[in-house]
PDB file of C-alpha atoms and ligand atoms in Angstrom:
ATOM      1  CA  MET A 236       9.435  -7.335 -18.388  1.00  0.00           C
ATOM      2  CA  LEU A 237       6.512  -7.018 -15.992  1.00  0.00           C
ATOM      3  CA  THR A 238       7.301  -7.445 -12.291  1.00  0.00           C
ATOM      4  CA  LEU A 239       4.707  -8.969  -9.936  1.00  0.00           C
ATOM      5  CA  TYR A 240       5.119  -8.592  -6.201  1.00  0.00           C
ATOM      6  CA  GLN A 241       3.189 -11.550  -4.778  1.00  0.00           C
ATOM      7  CA  THR A 242       3.085 -14.519  -2.468  1.00  0.00           C
ATOM      8  CA  GLU A 243       2.190 -18.087  -3.425  1.00  0.00           C
ATOM      9  CA  TRP A 244      -0.475 -18.364  -0.694  1.00  0.00           C
ATOM     10  CA  CYS A 245      -2.246 -15.118  -1.507  1.00  0.00           C
ATOM     11  CA  PRO A 246      -5.508 -15.836  -3.386  1.00  0.00           C
ATOM     12  CA  TYR A 247      -5.411 -12.441  -5.085  1.00  0.00           C
ATOM     13  CA  SER A 248      -1.903 -13.082  -6.284  1.00  0.00           C
ATOM     14  CA  HIS A 249      -3.110 -16.485  -7.555  1.00  0.00           C
ATOM     15  CA  GLN A 250      -5.821 -14.821  -9.643  1.00  0.00           C
ATOM     16  CA  VAL A 251      -3.188 -12.563 -11.252  1.00  0.00           C
ATOM     17  CA  ARG A 252      -0.757 -15.404 -11.972  1.00  0.00           C
ATOM     18  CA  GLN A 253      -3.554 -17.414 -13.567  1.00  0.00           C
ATOM     19  CA  ARG A 254      -4.445 -14.492 -15.853  1.00  0.00           C
ATOM     20  CA  LEU A 255      -0.786 -13.992 -16.746  1.00  0.00           C
ATOM     21  CA  THR A 256      -0.634 -17.681 -17.701  1.00  0.00           C
ATOM     22  CA  GLU A 257      -3.759 -17.438 -19.808  1.00  0.00           C
ATOM     23  CA  LEU A 258      -2.360 -14.431 -21.644  1.00  0.00           C
ATOM     24  CA  GLY A 259       1.065 -16.106 -22.128  1.00  0.00           C
ATOM     25  CA  ILE A 260       2.944 -13.276 -20.423  1.00  0.00           C
ATOM     26  CA  ASP A 261       6.389 -13.825 -18.949  1.00  0.00           C
ATOM     27  CA  TYR A 262       7.077 -11.869 -15.789  1.00  0.00           C
ATOM     28  CA  ILE A 263       9.411 -11.522 -12.847  1.00  0.00           C
ATOM     29  CA  ALA A 264       7.887 -12.758  -9.603  1.00  0.00           C
ATOM     30  CA  ARG A 265       9.134 -10.881  -6.504  1.00  0.00           C
ATOM     31  CA  GLN A 266       8.611 -12.469  -3.123  1.00  0.00           C
ATOM     32  CA  VAL A 267       7.625 -10.428  -0.115  1.00  0.00           C
ATOM     33  CA  PRO A 268       7.709 -11.147   3.665  1.00  0.00           C
ATOM     34  CA  ALA A 269       4.663 -12.834   5.132  1.00  0.00           C
ATOM     35  CA  GLN A 270       3.955 -10.021   7.555  1.00  0.00           C
ATOM     36  CA  ARG A 271       2.854  -6.650   6.243  1.00  0.00           C
ATOM     37  CA  ASP A 272       4.913  -4.866   8.874  1.00  0.00           C
ATOM     38  CA  ASP A 273       8.114  -6.547   7.522  1.00  0.00           C
ATOM     39  CA  ARG A 274       7.580  -5.329   3.929  1.00  0.00           C
ATOM     40  CA  ALA A 275       9.794  -2.235   4.129  1.00  0.00           C
ATOM     41  CA  GLU A 276      11.534  -3.016   0.888  1.00  0.00           C
ATOM     42  CA  LEU A 277       8.151  -3.348  -0.880  1.00  0.00           C
ATOM     43  CA  ARG A 278       6.925  -0.094   0.650  1.00  0.00           C
ATOM     44  CA  GLN A 279      10.130   1.624  -0.539  1.00  0.00           C
ATOM     45  CA  ALA A 280       9.849   0.227  -4.042  1.00  0.00           C
ATOM     46  CA  THR A 281       6.132   0.771  -4.550  1.00  0.00           C
ATOM     47  CA  GLY A 282       4.655   2.882  -1.791  1.00  0.00           C
ATOM     48  CA  ALA A 283       2.305   0.030  -0.847  1.00  0.00           C
ATOM     49  CA  ASP A 284       2.503  -3.017   1.424  1.00  0.00           C
ATOM     50  CA  ARG A 285      -0.231  -5.376   0.196  1.00  0.00           C
ATOM     51  CA  VAL A 286       0.163  -7.879  -2.621  1.00  0.00           C
ATOM     52  CA  PRO A 287      -0.402  -8.317  -5.521  1.00  0.00           C
ATOM     53  CA  ILE A 288       1.313  -5.278  -7.061  1.00  0.00           C
ATOM     54  CA  LEU A 289       2.217  -5.198 -10.763  1.00  0.00           C
ATOM     55  CA  VAL A 290       4.933  -2.963 -12.089  1.00  0.00           C
ATOM     56  CA  PRO A 291       4.605  -2.544 -15.918  1.00  0.00           C
ATOM     57  CA  ASP A 292       7.535  -1.547 -18.077  1.00  0.00           C
ATOM     58  CA  ASP A 293       6.077   1.720 -19.094  1.00  0.00           C
ATOM     59  CA  GLY A 294       3.525   3.063 -16.688  1.00  0.00           C
ATOM     60  CA  PRO A 295       2.326   3.491 -13.157  1.00  0.00           C
ATOM     61  CA  LEU A 296       2.199   0.435 -10.931  1.00  0.00           C
ATOM     62  CA  LEU A 297      -1.095  -1.305 -10.314  1.00  0.00           C
ATOM     63  CA  GLU A 298      -2.350  -2.459  -6.933  1.00  0.00           C
ATOM     64  CA  GLY A 299      -4.842  -5.253  -6.259  1.00  0.00           C
ATOM     65  CA  ALA A 300      -6.085  -8.152  -8.349  1.00  0.00           C
ATOM     66  CA  GLU A 301      -8.999  -6.279  -9.889  1.00  0.00           C
ATOM     67  CA  ALA A 302      -6.952  -3.365 -11.250  1.00  0.00           C
ATOM     68  CA  ILE A 303      -4.182  -5.665 -12.385  1.00  0.00           C
ATOM     69  CA  ILE A 304      -6.398  -8.136 -14.206  1.00  0.00           C
ATOM     70  CA  ARG A 305      -8.328  -5.331 -15.877  1.00  0.00           C
ATOM     71  CA  TYR A 306      -5.088  -3.775 -17.045  1.00  0.00           C
ATOM     72  CA  LEU A 307      -3.758  -7.088 -18.379  1.00  0.00           C
ATOM     73  CA  SER A 308      -7.056  -7.920 -20.113  1.00  0.00           C
ATOM     74  CA  GLU A 309      -7.199  -4.536 -21.824  1.00  0.00           C
ATOM     75  CA  ARG A 310      -3.523  -4.356 -22.715  1.00  0.00           C
ATOM     76  CA  PHE A 311      -2.748  -7.808 -24.108  1.00  0.00           C
ATOM     77  CA  GLU A 312      -4.261  -9.968 -26.807  1.00  0.00           C
ATOM     78  CA  GLU A 313      -6.091 -13.148 -25.776  1.00  0.00           C
ATOM     79  CA  PRO A 314      -4.068 -16.073 -27.122  1.00  0.00           C
ATOM     80  CA  ALA A 315      -5.831 -18.997 -28.788  1.00  0.00           C
ATOM     81  CA  ASP A 316      -5.182 -21.287 -25.793  1.00  0.00           C
ATOM     82  CA  ALA A 317      -6.291 -18.882 -23.092  1.00  0.00           C
ATOM     83  CA  GLU A 318      -9.535 -20.795 -22.518  1.00  0.00           C
ATOM     84  CA  LEU A 319      -7.611 -24.041 -22.421  1.00  0.00           C
ATOM     85  CA  HIS A 320      -5.391 -22.751 -19.679  1.00  0.00           C
ATOM     86  CA  CYS A 321      -8.537 -21.809 -17.787  1.00  0.00           C
ATOM     87  CA  ALA A 322     -10.033 -25.252 -18.285  1.00  0.00           C
ATOM     88  CA  LYS A 323      -6.762 -26.925 -17.180  1.00  0.00           C
ATOM     89  CA  ALA A 324      -6.787 -24.795 -14.004  1.00  0.00           C
ATOM     90  CA  GLN A 325     -10.300 -25.930 -13.239  1.00  0.00           C
ATOM     91  CA  GLU A 326      -9.315 -29.545 -13.894  1.00  0.00           C
ATOM     92  CA  HIS A 327      -6.164 -29.553 -11.787  1.00  0.00           C
ATOM     93  CA  ILE A 328      -7.124 -27.305  -8.913  1.00  0.00           C
ATOM     94  CA  PRO A 329     -10.439 -28.538  -7.597  1.00  0.00           C
ATOM     95  CA  GLY A 330     -12.742 -25.669  -6.883  1.00  0.00           C
ATOM     96  CA  PHE A 331     -10.149 -23.001  -7.661  1.00  0.00           C
ATOM     97  CA  PRO A 332     -12.451 -20.339  -6.233  1.00  0.00           C
ATOM     98  CA  GLU A 333     -10.052 -17.585  -7.298  1.00  0.00           C
ATOM     99  CA  LEU A 334     -10.428 -18.561 -10.915  1.00  0.00           C
ATOM    100  CA  LYS A 335     -14.071 -17.626 -11.025  1.00  0.00           C
ATOM    101  CA  GLN A 336     -13.234 -14.206  -9.645  1.00  0.00           C
ATOM    102  CA  ALA A 337     -10.378 -13.758 -12.106  1.00  0.00           C
ATOM    103  CA  ARG A 338     -12.711 -14.570 -15.016  1.00  0.00           C
ATOM    104  CA  LEU A 339     -15.242 -12.082 -13.779  1.00  0.00           C
ATOM    105  CA  ARG A 340     -12.558  -9.478 -13.456  1.00  0.00           C
ATOM    106  CA  SER A 341     -11.335 -10.050 -16.925  1.00  0.00           C
ATOM    107  CA  SER A 342     -14.824  -9.831 -18.452  1.00  0.00           C
ATOM    108  CA  ARG A 343     -13.959  -6.402 -19.862  1.00  0.00           C
ATOM    109  CA  ARG A 344     -11.204  -7.880 -21.990  1.00  0.00           C
ATOM    110  CA  GLY A 345     -11.400  -6.727 -25.543  1.00  0.00           C
ATOM    111  CA  ALA A 346     -12.669  -3.325 -24.604  1.00  0.00           C
ATOM    112  CA  GLY A 347      -9.997  -0.756 -25.184  1.00  0.00           C
ATOM    113  CA  ARG A 348      -7.315  -3.239 -25.966  1.00  0.00           C
ATOM    114  CA  ARG A 349      -4.316  -1.549 -27.556  1.00  0.00           C
ATOM    115  CA  GLY A 350      -3.515  -4.422 -29.877  1.00  0.00           C
ATOM    116  CA  ALA A 351      -0.028  -5.323 -28.617  1.00  0.00           C
ATOM    117  CA  SER A 352       0.759  -8.996 -28.228  1.00  0.00           C
ATOM    118  CA  ALA A 353       2.057 -10.332 -24.954  1.00  0.00           C
ATOM    119  CA  SER A 354       5.357 -11.353 -26.541  1.00  0.00           C
ATOM    120  CA  SER A 355       6.018  -7.947 -28.072  1.00  0.00           C
ATOM    121  CA  LEU A 356       5.502  -6.190 -24.808  1.00  0.00           C
ATOM    122  CA  SER A 357       7.076  -8.581 -22.360  1.00  0.00           C
ATOM    123  CA  ARG A 358      10.350  -9.260 -24.074  1.00  0.00           C
TER     124      ARG A 358
HETATM  125  N1  GSH B 479      -8.091  -5.854  -2.346  1.00  0.00           N
HETATM  126  C1  GSH B 479      -6.763  -6.486  -2.553  1.00  0.00           C
HETATM  127  C2  GSH B 479      -6.504  -7.320  -1.338  1.00  0.00           C
HETATM  128  C3  GSH B 479      -5.050  -7.713  -1.244  1.00  0.00           C
HETATM  129  C4  GSH B 479      -4.708  -8.389   0.052  1.00  0.00           C
HETATM  130  O1  GSH B 479      -5.521  -8.401   0.994  1.00  0.00           O
HETATM  131  N2  GSH B 479      -3.503  -9.003   0.080  1.00  0.00           N
HETATM  132  C5  GSH B 479      -3.083  -9.633   1.281  1.00  0.00           C
HETATM  133  C6  GSH B 479      -2.503 -11.009   1.009  1.00  0.00           C
HETATM  134  S1  GSH B 479      -3.744 -12.159   0.384  1.00  0.00           S
HETATM  135  C7  GSH B 479      -2.003  -8.859   1.965  1.00  0.00           C
HETATM  136  O2  GSH B 479      -1.076  -8.446   1.360  1.00  0.00           O
HETATM  137  N3  GSH B 479      -2.205  -8.615   3.276  1.00  0.00           N
HETATM  138  C8  GSH B 479      -1.256  -7.989   4.067  1.00  0.00           C
HETATM  139  C9  GSH B 479      -1.732  -7.775   5.452  1.00  0.00           C
HETATM  140  O3  GSH B 479      -2.869  -7.207   5.546  1.00  0.00           O
HETATM  141  O4  GSH B 479      -1.090  -8.122   6.382  1.00  0.00           O
HETATM  142  C10 GSH B 479      -6.848  -7.313  -3.839  1.00  0.00           C
HETATM  143  O5  GSH B 479      -7.931  -7.541  -4.358  1.00  0.00           O
HETATM  144  O6  GSH B 479      -5.808  -7.663  -4.412  1.00  0.00           O
END
């Protein structure tokens, strides 16, 4: 199962969670302290102290929304209701400025995808 180090208030983490929702991927959310200086456990586990950080099952960790969203978009199939999740996000979260960024960052989806479905990789 994928592990995402994140905080609820972080807009970059929000972009990643939205993309995980669109792709139908289950994941473990790990909370981190609000202050960067207090993130010793995160530093020890990942070598980094900013969120978001994604730890895949089978490869090196990814840091930052752009790298994570690119990885997810290339690695996992786009489910039939991905666009609907996107539309619902726009409907329920007025503005949702992070969403636009997330869509831009996933624009490479389909290129180099390895053909595994979310369910086969995340369970
Ligand atoms: N370039 C990174 C930025 C990540 C970032 O700035 N995360 C903030 C939270 S929104 C953070 O962890 N800041 C810790 C700090 O600087 O104290 C990305 O796109 O994900």
